[in-house]
C-alpha cells in the first residue's frame, strides 16, 4: 500500500523518539518490536518494569536500546509519559495497554498536560485501491458533535498534519449528505460557511469546498455524473474529508476498515505531539502504519 | 452476486405490473428493456408517447406488450402513475426521468396520493463479498434527522420489506458510534430504548439490539475483539442497520458504493407499493437490482 512509504527509513529516523504509555502489553510490544527492527525511532517504554522485561523475553524482542521508565499503574504510566513529552524528550506519544480516557486525562491536564492551542481530534488515513491518493478523514470519533468553531479547529489540525505528510495545499471537502444548501440540514449551512471562509483566506494553506456528498468529494466519476459546479478545484479530488458528526465519521471509517481492501491508520491531533491511539481491533499492520504516520508528522 | 437471485424468474413473474413515471428517458428505457427481456413483470409506461416510441425505436426495444399512457409533462406523468397504483393496476412504481420531489409530491398528495400509514423512508440493500448475507441499511437519505417515533416507523417499514424478501425474523442493529450509553450522545439513548422496545415485544417480527458500532453490528470478528455482551443474538449478525441520521447513512452507503466491490439496490418504503428511485449515478446493474428487489417485496 502507498501508505507504507511512511514505514520506509529516512535520514530523520533514529533521531526521533516515541514514548509508549503502558508498554507492558504483548500486542503493543510486538508493534514496538517491529518499529525497532525497522529502526524508525528510539523508544521510551513506560510501565511495569518487570512485565516489560518478561514480555520482551517471551516474544524474543531486544529492548537493550530502549529507555525503560517504571510506573506502578496506568495513571502513573500516563502521567510519566506525558511529562516526558512536556520535557521535550519525545516526538510522538503512543497509547499502550491503557484506557483511552486515562491517557486523555493526562494529556488534557491543565498544569501537567500537553494540550495544544485548539481542539484534540483524531484523523483516519485511508489508503483505498479505488482512490489515486491517501484520504484523511476527520473526525472518526473523538469530537462527537463538533460545533462550528470545533470544525474550524479540526480543519486546522488536519491540514497542518497532512502538510507534514507531504501534501502542500490539501483540498478539504466538508461532507454532508447532499451538495445543496438545505435550511433543514444545519450541517449544509456550516459547510457553506467553511467553504466561504476558505475563499476569504480565513483557513490557511488549504482549499475548502462544501457541502459535498462523500462521492462528490472523492470520486471524479461521481462529479461528472452529478455535474456539481464550484469555483474551487476540490470536487472529486479531496485529500481531507471533514465529517458532520462522529456517527458519520465512525460509520464510514468502519465501513472502510471492514468492507474494503484499504489500509488505514489513526492518529490523535492537537496535542503538542502526534499521539498514536491504536485499539486492539486494529490489525498489526495498521498499528504500525499509525506509528509511521505519527513519526512522519512529528517535529 | 447473491442479490441477483431477485432477478431470476419465478412463477409469480409476469403476473405483476410496474408503472414507470416519465419513462421517456433513454437510461430508464434501457433498464425497462432488460426487465422485459427477463420477463420479470408487465410494464405500464407513462410519459410523452412520441418520445417513448422514438427512444424504443432508437435502442431497438420491443414495447409492443407494454401499455403506454400519454402525459404532457412531468407533473401529469407523476399524477397518472400514482393514480394507476391507487386503482390497484400496478404492484411497483418506478421513478423515470423525473425530479424526485415531483414524484414524491404526487405520492404524498393527501387526496390522490398513495401514502401508507407511517413514514416514507428509503432502504439500501448491500451485497458485500466480505459479508455472508445481504444487509439492509435504513435510511440512507430520505429522513434527514429521524425522531424517535420516525426511527420506530423506519424499523417497521424495513422489517416488513426484508421479511417479504425471505428473512423471517430479521436481526436489527441500531447503529451509533459506540456500544455504550453515553448521555452526551442522544442517539445512544434512543438506540437503547429501541432495543428495549424489541425486548418488550413492541417491535414485531424482529430482534433488535443497540447501540452498536457498524463493526459490532455486522462483523463477528469485531464482536469477538470487543467482547460486546447482549442478551439477544444480533451482534455481528445484523440483517438491518438503522442509521442515527442521514449523514451517517448516506456516507456509509456512498463509501460502500464507491470503495468496495459490493452490489447495491435502493427502494423507497412506506407507500402503498415499493417505489424504485434509481438515480443516474447508479450503474445499470444496480438499477435493475432495485427493480428486482421492489418486485420481490411487492404484493
XYZ file of C-alpha atoms in Angstrom:
598
model
C 0.000 0.000 0.000
C 1.092 3.587 -0.683
C 0.683 4.421 2.987
C 3.587 2.084 3.725
C 6.006 4.687 2.401
C 5.760 6.194 5.896
C 7.364 2.986 7.156
C 10.409 3.297 4.925
C 13.539 4.503 6.698
C 14.506 8.123 6.080
C 17.524 10.148 7.142
C 15.482 11.538 10.060
C 14.841 8.109 11.518
C 16.729 7.137 14.611
C 16.810 10.787 15.635
C 13.230 10.791 16.825
C 11.876 9.255 19.996
C 8.493 7.706 20.777
C 7.303 7.325 24.337
C 4.899 4.432 24.937
C 2.446 4.762 27.807
C 1.758 1.371 29.467
C 4.067 -0.526 27.142
C 3.606 -3.714 29.184
C 1.140 -5.319 26.787
C 2.006 -8.103 24.400
C 0.339 -6.631 21.294
C 1.868 -3.210 21.920
C 5.328 -4.699 22.490
C 5.040 -6.682 19.262
C 4.350 -3.433 17.397
C 7.292 -1.704 19.118
C 9.468 -4.661 18.194
C 8.682 -4.035 14.524
C 9.337 -0.285 14.941
C 12.769 -1.062 16.443
C 13.585 -3.708 13.854
C 12.921 -1.151 11.108
C 14.929 1.469 13.002
C 12.100 4.005 12.702
C 12.808 5.748 16.016
C 14.102 5.354 19.569
C 11.580 4.196 22.164
C 10.999 5.000 25.815
C 8.871 2.295 27.391
C 6.816 3.411 30.379
C 5.085 0.770 32.506
C 5.724 -2.041 34.964
C 9.425 -2.760 34.501
C 9.231 -6.468 35.373
C 6.322 -7.028 32.988
C 8.077 -5.161 30.179
C 11.194 -7.346 30.530
C 9.220 -10.559 30.803
C 7.061 -9.792 27.719
C 10.212 -8.830 25.770
C 11.815 -12.122 26.790
C 8.680 -14.079 25.919
C 8.358 -12.702 22.403
C 12.124 -12.731 21.780
C 12.477 -8.963 21.450
C 15.659 -6.973 22.022
C 14.914 -3.894 24.139
C 18.504 -3.234 25.215
C 18.491 0.097 23.342
C 15.213 1.273 24.915
C 14.958 3.510 27.916
C 12.621 1.898 30.471
C 10.676 4.078 32.913
C 8.922 2.211 35.703
C 5.315 3.070 36.573
C 3.283 1.255 39.209
C -0.070 1.596 37.483
C -1.880 3.053 34.428
C -2.383 6.506 35.931
C 1.290 6.818 36.833
C 2.231 5.496 33.422
C 0.082 8.116 31.661
C 1.445 10.917 33.852
C 5.087 9.968 33.371
C 4.679 9.523 29.603
C 3.040 12.908 29.185
C 5.759 14.518 31.335
C 8.441 13.109 29.035
C 6.704 14.782 26.095
C 6.413 18.059 28.035
C 10.137 17.944 28.745
C 10.827 17.643 25.024
C 12.195 14.117 25.328
C 9.805 12.538 22.839
C 8.412 13.475 19.402
C 5.499 11.046 19.463
C 3.316 9.565 22.220
C 1.822 6.094 21.856
C -1.068 4.678 23.874
C -0.190 1.199 25.088
C -2.291 -1.152 27.215
C -4.206 1.638 28.904
C -7.714 3.025 28.775
C -8.103 5.897 26.307
C -9.718 8.076 28.951
C -6.796 7.589 31.379
C -4.300 8.796 28.782
C -6.608 11.606 27.604
C -6.961 12.771 31.202
C -3.163 13.105 31.485
C -2.887 14.819 28.071
C -5.588 17.341 28.961
C -4.313 18.100 32.498
C -4.207 21.891 32.717
C -0.920 22.059 34.594
C 0.989 18.953 33.601
C -0.696 18.136 30.292
C 0.362 18.600 26.664
C -2.659 20.328 25.160
C -2.119 22.473 22.074
C -3.990 25.720 21.477
C -7.154 24.300 19.915
C -9.117 21.105 19.915
C -7.982 17.464 20.102
C -9.358 15.373 17.242
C -8.477 12.107 15.610
C -7.822 11.529 11.939
C -8.120 8.287 9.991
C -5.856 7.902 6.958
C -7.424 5.740 4.255
C -5.378 4.093 1.513
C -8.046 2.576 -0.738
C -7.107 0.831 -4.017
C -10.045 2.633 -5.667
C -8.516 6.061 -4.916
C -5.398 7.576 -6.518
C -4.283 9.165 -3.251
C -4.413 8.718 0.513
C -7.509 10.383 2.012
C -7.639 11.739 5.557
C -10.974 11.556 7.404
C -11.591 13.831 10.432
C -13.077 13.195 12.951
C -13.965 9.499 13.203
C -14.778 9.515 16.885
C -13.244 11.946 19.368
C -15.358 15.071 18.806
C -18.899 13.718 18.842
C -20.940 16.667 17.565
C -18.457 19.386 16.585
C -19.580 22.992 16.897
C -18.746 25.360 14.059
C -15.601 26.592 15.838
C -14.591 22.997 16.519
C -14.955 22.223 12.804
C -12.598 25.137 12.085
C -10.128 23.716 14.633
C -10.463 20.215 13.169
C -9.689 21.578 9.698
C -6.650 23.473 11.007
C -5.297 20.457 12.905
C -5.809 18.139 9.963
C -4.389 20.498 7.332
C -1.287 21.033 9.456
C -0.897 17.227 9.876
C -1.380 16.435 6.200
C 1.072 19.161 5.129
C 3.751 17.497 7.241
C 2.988 14.286 5.366
C 3.826 15.982 2.084
C 0.571 17.434 0.709
C 1.436 21.129 0.397
C -2.001 22.624 -0.147
C -4.524 19.935 0.781
C -8.011 20.007 -0.758
C -10.606 19.899 2.026
C -14.188 18.704 1.464
C -16.784 19.388 4.149
C -19.009 16.339 3.798
C -22.809 16.310 4.168
C -25.477 14.040 2.707
C -26.092 16.469 -0.181
C -24.446 19.192 -2.277
C -27.178 21.808 -1.887
C -27.719 24.217 0.994
C -30.750 22.885 2.847
C -32.084 25.112 5.646
C -33.346 21.966 7.395
C -29.855 20.464 7.467
C -27.642 22.728 9.614
C -24.536 20.803 8.516
C -25.010 22.139 4.959
C -25.073 25.738 6.206
C -21.922 25.200 8.250
C -20.240 23.508 5.284
C -21.076 26.507 3.100
C -19.707 28.899 5.718
C -16.487 26.865 5.938
C -16.157 26.901 2.137
C -16.533 30.671 2.161
C -14.012 31.004 4.994
C -11.637 29.178 2.681
C -12.392 31.583 -0.173
C -11.864 34.599 2.115
C -8.479 33.314 3.231
C -9.582 32.559 6.789
C -8.467 28.925 6.529
C -4.774 28.811 5.709
C -2.758 26.513 3.470
C -5.693 24.616 2.009
C -8.574 24.809 -0.467
C -12.022 24.198 1.043
C -15.341 23.243 -0.543
C -18.682 22.030 0.757
C -21.322 20.850 1.227
C -20.337 17.745 -0.733
C -21.516 14.146 -0.560
C -18.738 11.624 0.046
C -18.979 10.554 -3.612
C -18.577 14.073 -4.980
C -15.796 14.793 -2.506
C -13.667 11.829 -3.527
C -14.566 10.387 -6.930
C -14.244 12.322 -10.224
C -16.718 9.963 -11.951
C -19.409 10.888 -9.396
C -18.750 14.582 -10.037
C -19.120 14.027 -13.780
C -22.475 12.289 -13.225
C -23.909 14.902 -10.888
C -22.372 17.947 -12.569
C -21.549 19.706 -9.287
C -20.238 23.186 -10.039
C -17.695 25.019 -7.932
C -15.222 27.895 -8.343
C -12.556 25.895 -6.472
C -10.958 22.638 -7.503
C -11.870 20.229 -4.690
C -14.763 18.111 -6.066
C -13.647 14.554 -6.735
C -10.116 15.325 -5.549
C -10.353 15.941 -1.802
C -7.363 14.962 0.339
C -9.242 15.666 3.577
C -12.911 14.932 4.330
C -14.438 16.722 7.313
C -17.327 14.850 8.917
C -20.582 16.439 10.135
C -20.620 14.257 13.276
C -18.859 11.294 14.888
C -21.607 8.863 13.892
C -20.953 9.620 10.242
C -17.162 9.586 10.637
C -17.183 6.428 12.705
C -19.594 4.636 10.367
C -17.593 5.479 7.237
C -14.303 4.534 8.925
C -15.723 1.176 9.998
C -17.259 0.520 6.581
C -13.837 1.215 5.032
C -11.979 -0.976 7.556
C -14.293 -3.950 7.360
C -15.797 -3.846 3.876
C -12.913 -2.689 1.650
C -9.330 -3.751 0.974
C -7.997 -0.447 2.276
C -5.154 0.150 4.691
C -5.947 2.582 7.493
C -4.049 4.414 10.189
C -5.185 6.645 13.030
C -3.529 9.492 14.910
C -4.793 11.928 17.553
C -4.055 15.546 16.607
C -3.964 18.792 18.549
C -1.635 17.825 21.409
C 1.976 19.065 21.477
C 2.988 15.878 19.602
C 1.049 13.397 17.443
C -0.479 10.634 19.563
C -0.813 7.042 18.326
C -4.108 5.676 19.669
C -4.423 2.181 18.252
C -7.070 -0.207 19.521
C -6.970 -3.981 19.879
C -9.295 -4.229 16.909
C -6.640 -2.743 14.587
C -4.522 -5.192 12.620
C -0.786 -5.335 13.385
C -0.055 -3.692 10.009
C -2.443 -0.810 10.677
C -0.988 -0.256 14.159
C 2.473 0.039 12.634
C 1.152 2.384 9.933
C -0.268 4.673 12.642
C 3.187 4.877 14.233
C 4.720 5.621 10.826
C 2.254 8.422 10.170
C 2.720 9.964 13.614
C 6.516 9.892 13.243
C 6.341 11.401 9.752
C 4.179 14.262 11.034
C 6.252 14.902 14.179
C 8.861 17.588 14.642
C -23.813 -11.523 -6.562
C -26.343 -13.084 -4.190
C -28.644 -10.122 -4.653
C -29.107 -11.191 -8.274
C -31.373 -14.020 -7.158
C -34.100 -11.363 -7.123
C -33.591 -11.106 -10.879
C -34.229 -14.794 -11.512
C -37.651 -15.574 -12.947
C -40.161 -17.073 -10.525
C -43.659 -18.434 -11.012
C -45.038 -15.053 -9.885
C -43.278 -13.161 -12.639
C -45.363 -11.922 -15.478
C -48.314 -11.558 -13.137
C -47.039 -8.369 -11.591
C -47.071 -4.918 -13.150
C -44.664 -1.999 -12.765
C -45.736 1.515 -13.679
C -42.927 3.827 -14.785
C -43.381 7.542 -14.217
C -41.748 9.589 -17.005
C -40.488 6.548 -18.889
C -39.327 8.721 -21.789
C -35.664 8.676 -20.807
C -33.047 6.602 -22.552
C -31.383 5.155 -19.420
C -34.738 4.298 -17.879
C -35.969 2.658 -21.088
C -32.758 0.594 -21.289
C -33.444 -0.693 -17.773
C -37.079 -1.489 -18.672
C -35.858 -3.278 -21.793
C -33.823 -5.609 -19.568
C -36.812 -6.124 -17.230
C -38.978 -7.105 -20.215
C -36.296 -9.326 -21.751
C -36.086 -11.244 -18.466
C -39.882 -11.377 -18.238
C -39.828 -10.055 -14.676
C -43.146 -8.173 -14.908
C -45.521 -6.273 -17.166
C -44.845 -2.565 -17.621
C -47.054 0.498 -17.992
C -45.034 3.346 -19.450
C -46.275 6.817 -18.553
C -44.824 9.801 -20.382
C -44.701 11.569 -23.723
C -45.973 8.915 -26.128
C -43.974 10.088 -29.152
C -40.758 10.212 -27.152
C -41.348 6.755 -25.686
C -41.816 5.256 -29.155
C -38.849 7.074 -30.639
C -36.486 6.042 -27.778
C -37.709 2.438 -28.053
C -37.034 2.513 -31.801
C -33.614 4.073 -31.269
C -32.398 1.468 -28.781
C -34.079 -1.415 -30.631
C -36.504 -2.289 -27.845
C -39.804 -4.119 -28.286
C -42.545 -2.370 -26.290
C -45.489 -3.920 -28.126
C -46.590 -5.696 -24.919
C -46.435 -2.519 -22.813
C -49.385 -0.304 -22.033
C -48.498 3.308 -22.886
C -50.177 6.186 -21.039
C -49.574 9.621 -22.503
C -48.648 12.516 -20.209
C -47.828 16.003 -21.414
C -45.303 16.816 -18.690
C -43.610 15.508 -15.539
C -46.363 16.602 -13.161
C -49.057 14.882 -15.250
C -46.830 11.823 -15.549
C -46.386 11.623 -11.767
C -50.121 12.105 -11.149
C -51.211 9.484 -13.684
C -48.631 6.942 -12.460
C -49.688 7.331 -8.843
C -53.379 7.030 -9.867
C -52.649 3.717 -11.584
C -51.169 2.435 -8.315
C -54.176 3.740 -6.352
C -56.517 1.889 -8.704
C -54.639 -1.346 -7.982
C -53.281 -1.609 -11.512
C -49.603 -1.803 -10.521
C -47.582 -3.589 -7.850
C -44.484 -1.417 -8.122
C -43.875 2.223 -9.050
C -40.641 3.287 -10.743
C -39.278 6.817 -10.962
C -38.198 7.563 -14.539
C -36.720 10.772 -15.926
C -38.408 12.995 -13.390
C -37.335 15.007 -10.360
C -37.621 13.071 -7.091
C -39.610 15.877 -5.497
C -42.191 15.890 -8.314
C -42.882 12.188 -7.829
C -42.797 12.479 -4.024
C -45.328 15.303 -4.227
C -47.739 13.048 -6.138
C -47.119 10.098 -3.774
C -47.753 12.248 -0.689
C -50.872 14.022 -2.062
C -53.491 13.736 0.683
C -56.378 13.003 -1.653
C -54.883 11.345 -4.691
C -51.622 10.022 -3.219
C -50.504 6.551 -2.145
C -49.170 7.186 1.339
C -49.148 4.260 3.776
C -49.887 4.656 7.488
C -46.420 5.662 8.685
C -43.307 7.268 7.335
C -41.681 7.068 3.893
C -38.044 6.000 4.068
C -35.522 4.549 1.686
C -33.511 1.387 2.194
C -30.193 0.445 0.592
C -29.511 -3.276 0.140
C -25.797 -4.105 0.319
C -24.354 -7.319 -1.077
C -20.713 -7.174 0.037
C -18.321 -10.089 -0.628
C -16.995 -9.655 2.912
C -20.435 -10.409 4.419
C -22.205 -13.775 4.454
C -25.612 -12.190 3.885
C -27.293 -9.191 2.278
C -27.511 -6.238 4.696
C -30.255 -3.595 4.534
C -29.336 -0.041 5.554
C -32.114 2.417 6.547
C -32.290 5.343 5.975
C -29.567 6.498 3.567
C -31.162 9.806 2.713
C -34.907 10.468 2.832
C -35.460 11.072 6.563
C -32.691 13.501 7.464
C -32.778 13.533 11.262
C -35.335 10.912 12.323
C -37.212 11.499 15.564
C -37.646 8.557 17.918
C -41.083 7.768 16.514
C -39.696 8.003 12.989
C -36.977 5.500 13.917
C -39.742 3.142 15.095
C -41.549 3.638 11.760
C -38.322 3.101 9.799
C -37.716 -0.171 11.658
C -41.289 -1.327 10.973
C -41.117 -0.432 7.269
C -37.750 -2.097 6.834
C -38.608 -5.255 8.778
C -41.777 -5.680 6.739
C -39.789 -5.218 3.493
C -36.995 -7.609 4.460
C -39.489 -10.296 5.565
C -41.020 -10.233 2.102
C -37.521 -10.834 0.735
C -37.280 -14.043 2.736
C -35.706 -13.167 6.103
C -38.385 -14.334 8.559
C -37.191 -12.685 11.768
C -34.605 -10.079 10.761
C -31.924 -9.031 13.244
C -31.972 -5.234 13.601
C -28.949 -3.232 14.842
C -29.461 0.392 15.830
C -26.107 1.885 14.847
C -24.234 4.600 16.768
C -20.536 5.425 17.021
C -20.199 3.387 20.241
C -21.707 0.452 22.154
C -22.117 2.216 25.492
C -24.953 4.505 26.573
C -23.467 7.999 26.559
C -25.702 10.756 27.990
C -23.951 13.227 25.671
C -24.909 11.191 22.588
C -28.727 11.159 22.349
C -28.566 8.535 19.589
C -27.226 6.009 22.115
C -30.197 6.613 24.440
C -32.657 6.200 21.590
C -30.859 3.048 20.453
C -31.139 1.608 23.957
C -34.847 2.465 24.094
C -35.403 0.782 20.706
C -33.523 -2.325 21.908
C -35.773 -2.466 24.976
C -38.886 -1.956 22.835
C -37.738 -5.049 20.986
C -37.314 -6.984 24.233
C -40.792 -5.914 25.424
C -42.391 -7.081 22.206
C -43.252 -3.586 20.970
C -41.381 -4.131 17.694
C -42.867 -7.115 15.893
C -41.241 -9.861 13.845
C -37.654 -8.891 14.525
C -34.860 -8.945 17.121
C -33.435 -5.526 17.984
C -30.170 -4.505 19.640
C -28.273 -1.245 20.069
C -26.368 0.924 20.435
C -23.827 -0.872 18.257
C -20.973 0.406 16.114
C -21.188 -0.662 12.470
C -18.383 -3.178 13.089
C -20.111 -4.835 16.024
C -23.422 -4.821 14.177
C -22.099 -6.654 11.133
C -18.850 -8.500 11.730
C -18.463 -11.419 14.197
C -14.682 -10.902 14.368
C -15.218 -7.332 15.634
C -17.605 -8.624 18.305
C -15.006 -11.180 19.416
C -12.391 -8.422 19.723
C -14.553 -6.010 21.671
C -16.442 -8.595 23.730
C -19.796 -6.804 23.456
C -22.326 -8.580 25.662
C -26.029 -8.790 24.899
C -28.986 -10.976 25.875
C -30.158 -11.062 22.240
C -28.367 -12.540 19.267
C -27.847 -9.564 16.944
C -24.171 -8.537 17.396
C -22.121 -9.384 14.321
C -25.166 -10.836 12.559
C -27.487 -7.895 11.823
C -29.629 -8.076 8.683
C -30.832 -4.487 9.093
C -28.789 -1.485 10.267
C -30.744 1.577 11.402
C -28.859 4.841 10.975
C -28.774 7.688 13.532
C -29.066 10.325 10.782
C -28.985 10.738 7.010
C -25.403 11.982 7.011
C -24.239 8.727 8.531
C -26.492 6.600 6.297
C -25.566 8.497 3.176
C -21.857 8.460 3.965
C -21.763 4.716 4.623
C -23.860 3.990 1.516
C -21.504 6.053 -0.646
C -18.390 4.504 0.913
C -19.851 1.066 0.126
C -20.820 2.027 -3.448
C -17.553 3.669 -4.389
C -14.909 1.976 -2.255
C -16.000 -1.682 -2.140
C -16.890 -4.388 -4.655
C -20.447 -4.587 -3.355
C -23.689 -4.640 -5.322
C -26.331 -2.249 -4.045
C -30.021 -1.618 -4.647
C -32.390 1.031 -3.346
C -36.129 1.104 -2.756
C -38.461 3.664 -1.151
C -40.654 2.085 1.538
C -43.871 3.165 3.242
C -46.061 3.934 0.214
C -48.834 1.527 -0.828
C -46.317 -0.200 -3.130
C -42.493 -0.333 -3.183
C -41.066 2.551 -5.216
C -37.904 2.218 -7.324
C -35.983 5.504 -7.056
C -32.796 4.984 -9.005
C -30.524 7.889 -9.832
C -28.357 8.488 -12.879
C -25.302 7.776 -10.749
C -26.441 4.143 -10.256
C -24.916 1.544 -12.550
C -27.262 -0.245 -14.963
C -26.881 -3.464 -12.919
C -27.793 -1.740 -9.660
C -30.836 -0.082 -11.269
C -32.060 -3.485 -12.405
C -31.389 -4.939 -8.935
C -33.555 -2.218 -7.389
C -36.425 -3.242 -9.683
C -35.868 -6.898 -8.745
C -35.968 -6.110 -5.040
C -39.099 -3.952 -5.344
C -40.891 -6.661 -7.326
C -39.861 -9.370 -4.849
C -41.236 -7.299 -1.962
C -44.467 -6.309 -3.724
C -47.857 -7.929 -3.264
